Amino acid sequence: MSGAAADLRMLLGELGEEDVLIVDEAHALGLRGEHGAGVASAYDDARIVVLGTLSKAFGCLGGFVAGPTDFIDLLVSTARSFIFDTSLPPPIVRAARAALRRIVEGDDLRAMLAERIGHAAAALARLGLVDGVPGSPIVPIVLGETRRALAVAAHLRSRGLYAPAIRPPTVPAGTSRLRVTIRTDHQFSDIDRLADALAEALVGASA
Ligand SMILES: Cc1ncc(COP(=O)(O)O)c(C=O)c1O
């Protein structure tokens, strides 16, 4: 919920020879790693199993698992959610392939996103809401009590800005937050509008 990446080097160091490390790359594929190949792509380690979704950077639906052949064979033979599920419709597969090509050649989009994340981080830091530049487009704005997070989210909504309040049990008590996601199609002016609305909301929430 914070947009932080796991420390794979440390986790791999904890593994035994027979273990696997399952890495959920839902929010990393397309964005992190060379050509957007995810955080695990930096490690040449046959114990890594990658879970990928096609629903985020790919803009489609469905997902995949990639890993050692034995492990994949086991899943194909025993994973109920795979065996009893309908396969992906061909148009979705086609769209995902097109998205994959764009992701592989997407350094321009990744640079645009980084610029927008930097702009958001600077605007939100001026309000004392974030500390540093997040390494991901998910910018958590931790507001504390649930009531405060809901009030700020409702204010944003009234200004036409959708930033849902994430609260316990999804996050620990006292760390309710807004989860803002920056996209390449956000203009700097959109981000400034968010910062202005947040500034207004915070005055209201502390009154
Ligand atoms: C970390 C993480 N993993 C997996 C998923 C599931 O993705 P999908 O909705 O494509 O099944 C999500 C969706 O929000 C997610 O945030």
mmCIF file of C-alpha atoms and ligand atoms in Angstrom:
data_model
loop_
_atom_site.group_PDB
_atom_site.id
_atom_site.type_symbol
_atom_site.label_atom_id
_atom_site.label_comp_id
_atom_site.label_asym_id
_atom_site.label_seq_id
_atom_site.Cartn_x
_atom_site.Cartn_y
_atom_site.Cartn_z
ATOM 1 C CA MET A 1 0.000 0.000 0.000
ATOM 2 C CA SER A 2 3.001 2.309 0.088
ATOM 3 C CA GLY A 3 4.344 1.743 -3.407
ATOM 4 C CA ALA A 4 7.666 0.526 -1.996
ATOM 5 C CA ALA A 5 9.448 -2.407 -3.673
ATOM 6 C CA ALA A 6 10.499 -5.452 -1.641
ATOM 7 C CA ASP A 7 14.189 -5.987 -0.968
ATOM 8 C CA LEU A 8 14.641 -9.017 -3.211
ATOM 9 C CA ARG A 9 18.357 -9.352 -2.493
ATOM 10 C CA MET A 10 17.639 -9.754 1.197
ATOM 11 C CA LEU A 11 14.733 -12.154 0.596
ATOM 12 C CA LEU A 12 16.782 -14.310 -1.789
ATOM 13 C CA GLY A 13 19.475 -14.487 0.891
ATOM 14 C CA GLU A 14 16.933 -16.081 3.236
ATOM 15 C CA LEU A 15 15.941 -18.844 0.780
ATOM 16 C CA GLY A 16 17.037 -22.465 0.876
ATOM 17 C CA GLU A 17 17.981 -24.405 -2.288
ATOM 18 C CA GLU A 18 14.499 -25.943 -2.592
ATOM 19 C CA ASP A 19 12.580 -22.741 -1.891
ATOM 20 C CA VAL A 20 11.024 -20.330 -4.342
ATOM 21 C CA LEU A 21 10.479 -16.623 -3.951
ATOM 22 C CA ILE A 22 7.100 -15.507 -5.298
ATOM 23 C CA VAL A 23 7.310 -11.897 -6.442
ATOM 24 C CA ASP A 24 4.065 -10.062 -7.167
ATOM 25 C CA GLU A 25 5.061 -7.640 -9.917
ATOM 26 C CA ALA A 26 1.537 -6.223 -10.375
ATOM 27 C CA HIS A 27 2.704 -2.667 -9.827
ATOM 28 C CA ALA A 28 6.238 -3.025 -11.166
ATOM 29 C CA LEU A 29 5.728 -4.510 -14.639
ATOM 30 C CA GLY A 30 5.913 -1.840 -17.263
ATOM 31 C CA LEU A 31 7.494 0.621 -14.865
ATOM 32 C CA ARG A 32 10.494 -0.789 -13.097
ATOM 33 C CA GLY A 33 13.500 -2.659 -14.393
ATOM 34 C CA GLU A 34 15.082 -2.529 -17.809
ATOM 35 C CA HIS A 35 12.369 -2.195 -20.493
ATOM 36 C CA GLY A 36 9.798 -2.265 -17.673
ATOM 37 C CA ALA A 37 10.505 -5.949 -17.048
ATOM 38 C CA GLY A 38 9.928 -5.653 -13.311
ATOM 39 C CA VAL A 39 12.085 -5.652 -10.202
ATOM 40 C CA ALA A 40 12.917 -9.372 -10.377
ATOM 41 C CA SER A 41 14.435 -8.980 -13.847
ATOM 42 C CA ALA A 42 17.608 -7.661 -12.203
ATOM 43 C CA TYR A 43 18.210 -11.083 -10.635
ATOM 44 C CA ASP A 44 19.345 -14.165 -12.514
ATOM 45 C CA ASP A 45 17.974 -16.643 -9.993
ATOM 46 C CA ALA A 46 15.996 -19.763 -10.929
ATOM 47 C CA ARG A 47 14.194 -19.707 -7.558
ATOM 48 C CA ILE A 48 12.180 -16.618 -8.526
ATOM 49 C CA VAL A 49 8.531 -16.987 -9.530
ATOM 50 C CA VAL A 50 6.931 -13.865 -10.975
ATOM 51 C CA LEU A 51 3.225 -13.091 -10.714
ATOM 52 C CA GLY A 52 2.195 -10.559 -13.304
ATOM 53 C CA THR A 53 -1.123 -8.916 -14.000
ATOM 54 C CA LEU A 54 -2.242 -7.621 -17.362
ATOM 55 C CA SER A 55 -4.667 -5.252 -15.637
ATOM 56 C CA LYS A 56 -2.387 -2.385 -14.664
ATOM 57 C CA ALA A 57 0.359 -1.081 -16.987
ATOM 58 C CA PHE A 58 -0.971 -3.403 -19.713
ATOM 59 C CA GLY A 59 -4.463 -1.889 -19.457
ATOM 60 C CA CYS A 60 -6.084 -5.274 -20.095
ATOM 61 C CA LEU A 61 -7.324 -8.133 -17.979
ATOM 62 C CA GLY A 62 -5.899 -11.405 -16.690
ATOM 63 C CA GLY A 63 -2.430 -12.296 -15.607
ATOM 64 C CA PHE A 64 0.380 -14.796 -15.709
ATOM 65 C CA VAL A 65 2.898 -16.707 -13.647
ATOM 66 C CA ALA A 66 6.488 -17.165 -14.837
ATOM 67 C CA GLY A 67 9.063 -19.320 -13.132
ATOM 68 C CA PRO A 68 10.970 -22.615 -13.050
ATOM 69 C CA THR A 69 9.439 -25.304 -15.294
ATOM 70 C CA ASP A 70 8.788 -27.740 -12.416
ATOM 71 C CA PHE A 71 6.927 -25.101 -10.504
ATOM 72 C CA ILE A 72 4.827 -24.086 -13.507
ATOM 73 C CA ASP A 73 4.022 -27.761 -14.247
ATOM 74 C CA LEU A 74 2.827 -28.140 -10.669
ATOM 75 C CA LEU A 75 0.565 -25.109 -10.987
ATOM 76 C CA VAL A 76 -0.859 -26.251 -14.330
ATOM 77 C CA SER A 77 -1.742 -29.642 -12.814
ATOM 78 C CA THR A 78 -3.010 -28.524 -9.419
ATOM 79 C CA ALA A 79 -4.053 -24.843 -9.338
ATOM 80 C CA ARG A 80 -7.854 -24.940 -9.112
ATOM 81 C CA SER A 81 -8.182 -21.315 -10.184
ATOM 82 C CA PHE A 82 -6.330 -22.180 -13.394
ATOM 83 C CA ILE A 83 -7.927 -25.557 -14.140
ATOM 84 C CA PHE A 84 -11.499 -24.379 -13.590
ATOM 85 C CA ASP A 85 -11.157 -21.011 -15.275
ATOM 86 C CA THR A 86 -11.992 -19.942 -18.809
ATOM 87 C CA SER A 87 -8.931 -19.010 -20.832
ATOM 88 C CA LEU A 88 -8.382 -15.386 -21.826
ATOM 89 C CA PRO A 89 -10.404 -14.245 -24.866
ATOM 90 C CA PRO A 90 -8.242 -13.760 -27.996
ATOM 91 C CA PRO A 91 -8.919 -9.973 -28.231
ATOM 92 C CA ILE A 92 -7.521 -9.543 -24.722
ATOM 93 C CA VAL A 93 -4.437 -11.573 -25.600
ATOM 94 C CA ARG A 94 -3.975 -9.485 -28.744
ATOM 95 C CA ALA A 95 -4.312 -6.247 -26.775
ATOM 96 C CA ALA A 96 -1.901 -7.501 -24.118
ATOM 97 C CA ARG A 97 0.675 -8.351 -26.800
ATOM 98 C CA ALA A 98 0.369 -4.860 -28.255
ATOM 99 C CA ALA A 99 0.732 -3.395 -24.761
ATOM 100 C CA LEU A 100 3.788 -5.571 -24.153
ATOM 101 C CA ARG A 101 5.467 -4.214 -27.288
ATOM 102 C CA ARG A 102 4.733 -0.657 -26.143
ATOM 103 C CA ILE A 103 6.041 -1.433 -22.656
ATOM 104 C CA VAL A 104 9.305 -2.881 -23.968
ATOM 105 C CA GLU A 105 9.853 0.260 -26.042
ATOM 106 C CA GLY A 106 8.331 2.531 -23.413
ATOM 107 C CA ASP A 107 11.291 4.461 -22.028
ATOM 108 C CA ASP A 108 9.599 7.650 -23.260
ATOM 109 C CA LEU A 109 6.472 6.882 -21.242
ATOM 110 C CA ARG A 110 8.521 5.894 -18.194
ATOM 111 C CA ALA A 111 10.384 9.209 -18.399
ATOM 112 C CA MET A 112 7.080 11.125 -18.692
ATOM 113 C CA LEU A 113 5.761 9.298 -15.668
ATOM 114 C CA ALA A 114 8.909 10.000 -13.647
ATOM 115 C CA GLU A 115 8.542 13.726 -14.427
ATOM 116 C CA ARG A 116 4.959 13.720 -13.235
ATOM 117 C CA ILE A 117 5.804 11.759 -10.097
ATOM 118 C CA GLY A 118 8.566 14.301 -9.357
ATOM 119 C CA HIS A 119 6.125 17.170 -9.881
ATOM 120 C CA ALA A 120 3.563 15.554 -7.554
ATOM 121 C CA ALA A 121 6.191 14.784 -4.911
ATOM 122 C CA ALA A 122 7.363 18.417 -4.913
ATOM 123 C CA ALA A 123 3.799 19.786 -4.706
ATOM 124 C CA LEU A 124 2.825 17.382 -1.915
ATOM 125 C CA ALA A 125 6.094 17.936 -0.031
ATOM 126 C CA ARG A 126 5.254 21.677 0.092
ATOM 127 C CA LEU A 127 2.096 20.670 1.975
ATOM 128 C CA GLY A 128 4.125 18.431 4.299
ATOM 129 C CA LEU A 129 2.328 15.367 2.937
ATOM 130 C CA VAL A 130 5.166 13.363 1.453
ATOM 131 C CA ASP A 131 8.816 13.045 2.200
ATOM 132 C CA GLY A 132 11.032 12.409 -0.839
ATOM 133 C CA VAL A 133 10.170 11.225 -4.332
ATOM 134 C CA PRO A 134 8.292 7.911 -4.396
ATOM 135 C CA GLY A 135 9.842 5.201 -6.556
ATOM 136 C CA SER A 136 6.431 4.376 -7.977
ATOM 137 C CA PRO A 137 3.365 6.176 -9.354
ATOM 138 C CA ILE A 138 1.507 5.219 -6.182
ATOM 139 C CA VAL A 139 1.851 8.178 -3.860
ATOM 140 C CA PRO A 140 0.579 7.386 -0.374
ATOM 141 C CA ILE A 141 -0.682 10.402 1.567
ATOM 142 C CA VAL A 142 -0.801 9.185 5.147
ATOM 143 C CA LEU A 143 -3.409 11.140 7.116
ATOM 144 C CA GLY A 144 -3.706 9.119 10.329
ATOM 145 C CA GLU A 145 -7.223 8.573 11.615
ATOM 146 C CA THR A 146 -9.821 7.024 9.328
ATOM 147 C CA ARG A 147 -12.261 9.902 9.840
ATOM 148 C CA ARG A 148 -9.678 12.389 8.603
ATOM 149 C CA ALA A 149 -8.800 10.309 5.537
ATOM 150 C CA LEU A 150 -12.489 9.895 4.656
ATOM 151 C CA ALA A 151 -13.134 13.641 5.092
ATOM 152 C CA VAL A 152 -10.220 14.578 2.839
ATOM 153 C CA ALA A 153 -11.223 11.964 0.225
ATOM 154 C CA ALA A 154 -14.808 13.300 0.268
ATOM 155 C CA HIS A 155 -13.552 16.859 -0.211
ATOM 156 C CA LEU A 156 -11.436 15.813 -3.178
ATOM 157 C CA ARG A 157 -14.382 13.969 -4.650
ATOM 158 C CA SER A 158 -16.454 17.139 -4.392
ATOM 159 C CA ARG A 159 -13.743 18.815 -6.491
ATOM 160 C CA GLY A 160 -13.912 16.066 -9.115
ATOM 161 C CA LEU A 161 -10.786 14.254 -7.895
ATOM 162 C CA TYR A 162 -10.981 10.564 -7.077
ATOM 163 C CA ALA A 163 -8.426 9.442 -4.489
ATOM 164 C CA PRO A 164 -9.918 6.698 -2.341
ATOM 165 C CA ALA A 165 -9.256 6.522 1.402
ATOM 166 C CA ILE A 166 -7.417 3.319 2.298
ATOM 167 C CA ARG A 167 -8.068 2.350 5.901
ATOM 168 C CA PRO A 168 -7.807 -0.557 8.367
ATOM 169 C CA PRO A 169 -7.723 -3.481 7.964
ATOM 170 C CA THR A 170 -5.976 -2.800 4.630
ATOM 171 C CA VAL A 171 -3.410 -0.616 6.461
ATOM 172 C CA PRO A 172 -2.500 -0.508 10.186
ATOM 173 C CA ALA A 173 -4.700 1.554 12.536
ATOM 174 C CA GLY A 174 -3.655 5.207 12.672
ATOM 175 C CA THR A 175 -2.170 5.146 9.144
ATOM 176 C CA SER A 176 -5.285 5.667 7.022
ATOM 177 C CA ARG A 177 -4.284 7.302 3.788
ATOM 178 C CA LEU A 178 -5.212 8.463 0.371
ATOM 179 C CA ARG A 179 -3.745 6.475 -2.421
ATOM 180 C CA VAL A 180 -3.014 8.748 -5.316
ATOM 181 C CA THR A 181 -1.848 7.172 -8.559
ATOM 182 C CA ILE A 182 -0.016 9.357 -11.059
ATOM 183 C CA ARG A 183 -0.393 8.534 -14.751
ATOM 184 C CA THR A 184 1.278 9.684 -17.929
ATOM 185 C CA ASP A 185 -1.931 11.343 -19.105
ATOM 186 C CA HIS A 186 -2.054 13.591 -16.039
ATOM 187 C CA GLN A 187 -0.985 17.108 -16.908
ATOM 188 C CA PHE A 188 1.081 19.114 -14.434
ATOM 189 C CA SER A 189 -2.002 21.313 -14.060
ATOM 190 C CA ASP A 190 -4.025 18.263 -12.916
ATOM 191 C CA ILE A 191 -1.425 17.584 -10.245
ATOM 192 C CA ASP A 192 -1.477 21.234 -9.158
ATOM 193 C CA ARG A 193 -5.269 21.043 -8.916
ATOM 194 C CA LEU A 194 -4.903 18.013 -6.636
ATOM 195 C CA ALA A 195 -2.418 19.866 -4.428
ATOM 196 C CA ASP A 196 -4.739 22.913 -4.197
ATOM 197 C CA ALA A 197 -7.722 20.737 -3.279
ATOM 198 C CA LEU A 198 -5.647 18.887 -0.688
ATOM 199 C CA ALA A 199 -4.537 22.161 0.861
ATOM 200 C CA GLU A 200 -8.198 23.245 1.156
ATOM 201 C CA ALA A 201 -9.235 19.855 2.523
ATOM 202 C CA LEU A 202 -6.520 19.846 5.160
ATOM 203 C CA VAL A 203 -7.623 23.237 6.453
ATOM 204 C CA GLY A 204 -11.199 21.870 6.665
ATOM 205 C CA ALA A 205 -10.120 18.590 8.275
ATOM 206 C CA SER A 206 -8.113 20.304 11.009
ATOM 207 C CA ALA A 207 -10.822 22.929 11.722
HETATM 208 C C1 LIG B 1 -0.237 -6.093 -5.629
HETATM 209 C C2 LIG B 1 -1.362 -6.627 -6.465
HETATM 210 N N1 LIG B 1 -1.277 -7.884 -6.916
HETATM 211 C C3 LIG B 1 -2.247 -8.411 -7.679
HETATM 212 C C4 LIG B 1 -3.360 -7.689 -8.028
HETATM 213 C C5 LIG B 1 -4.431 -8.347 -8.824
HETATM 214 O O1 LIG B 1 -4.505 -7.927 -10.106
HETATM 215 P P1 LIG B 1 -5.785 -8.344 -10.969
HETATM 216 O O2 LIG B 1 -6.873 -7.413 -10.574
HETATM 217 O O3 LIG B 1 -5.353 -8.190 -12.365
HETATM 218 O O4 LIG B 1 -6.121 -9.767 -10.611
HETATM 219 C C6 LIG B 1 -3.481 -6.383 -7.597
HETATM 220 C C7 LIG B 1 -4.666 -5.581 -7.977
HETATM 221 O O5 LIG B 1 -4.938 -4.511 -7.493
HETATM 222 C C8 LIG B 1 -2.454 -5.830 -6.792
HETATM 223 O O6 LIG B 1 -2.527 -4.566 -6.345
#
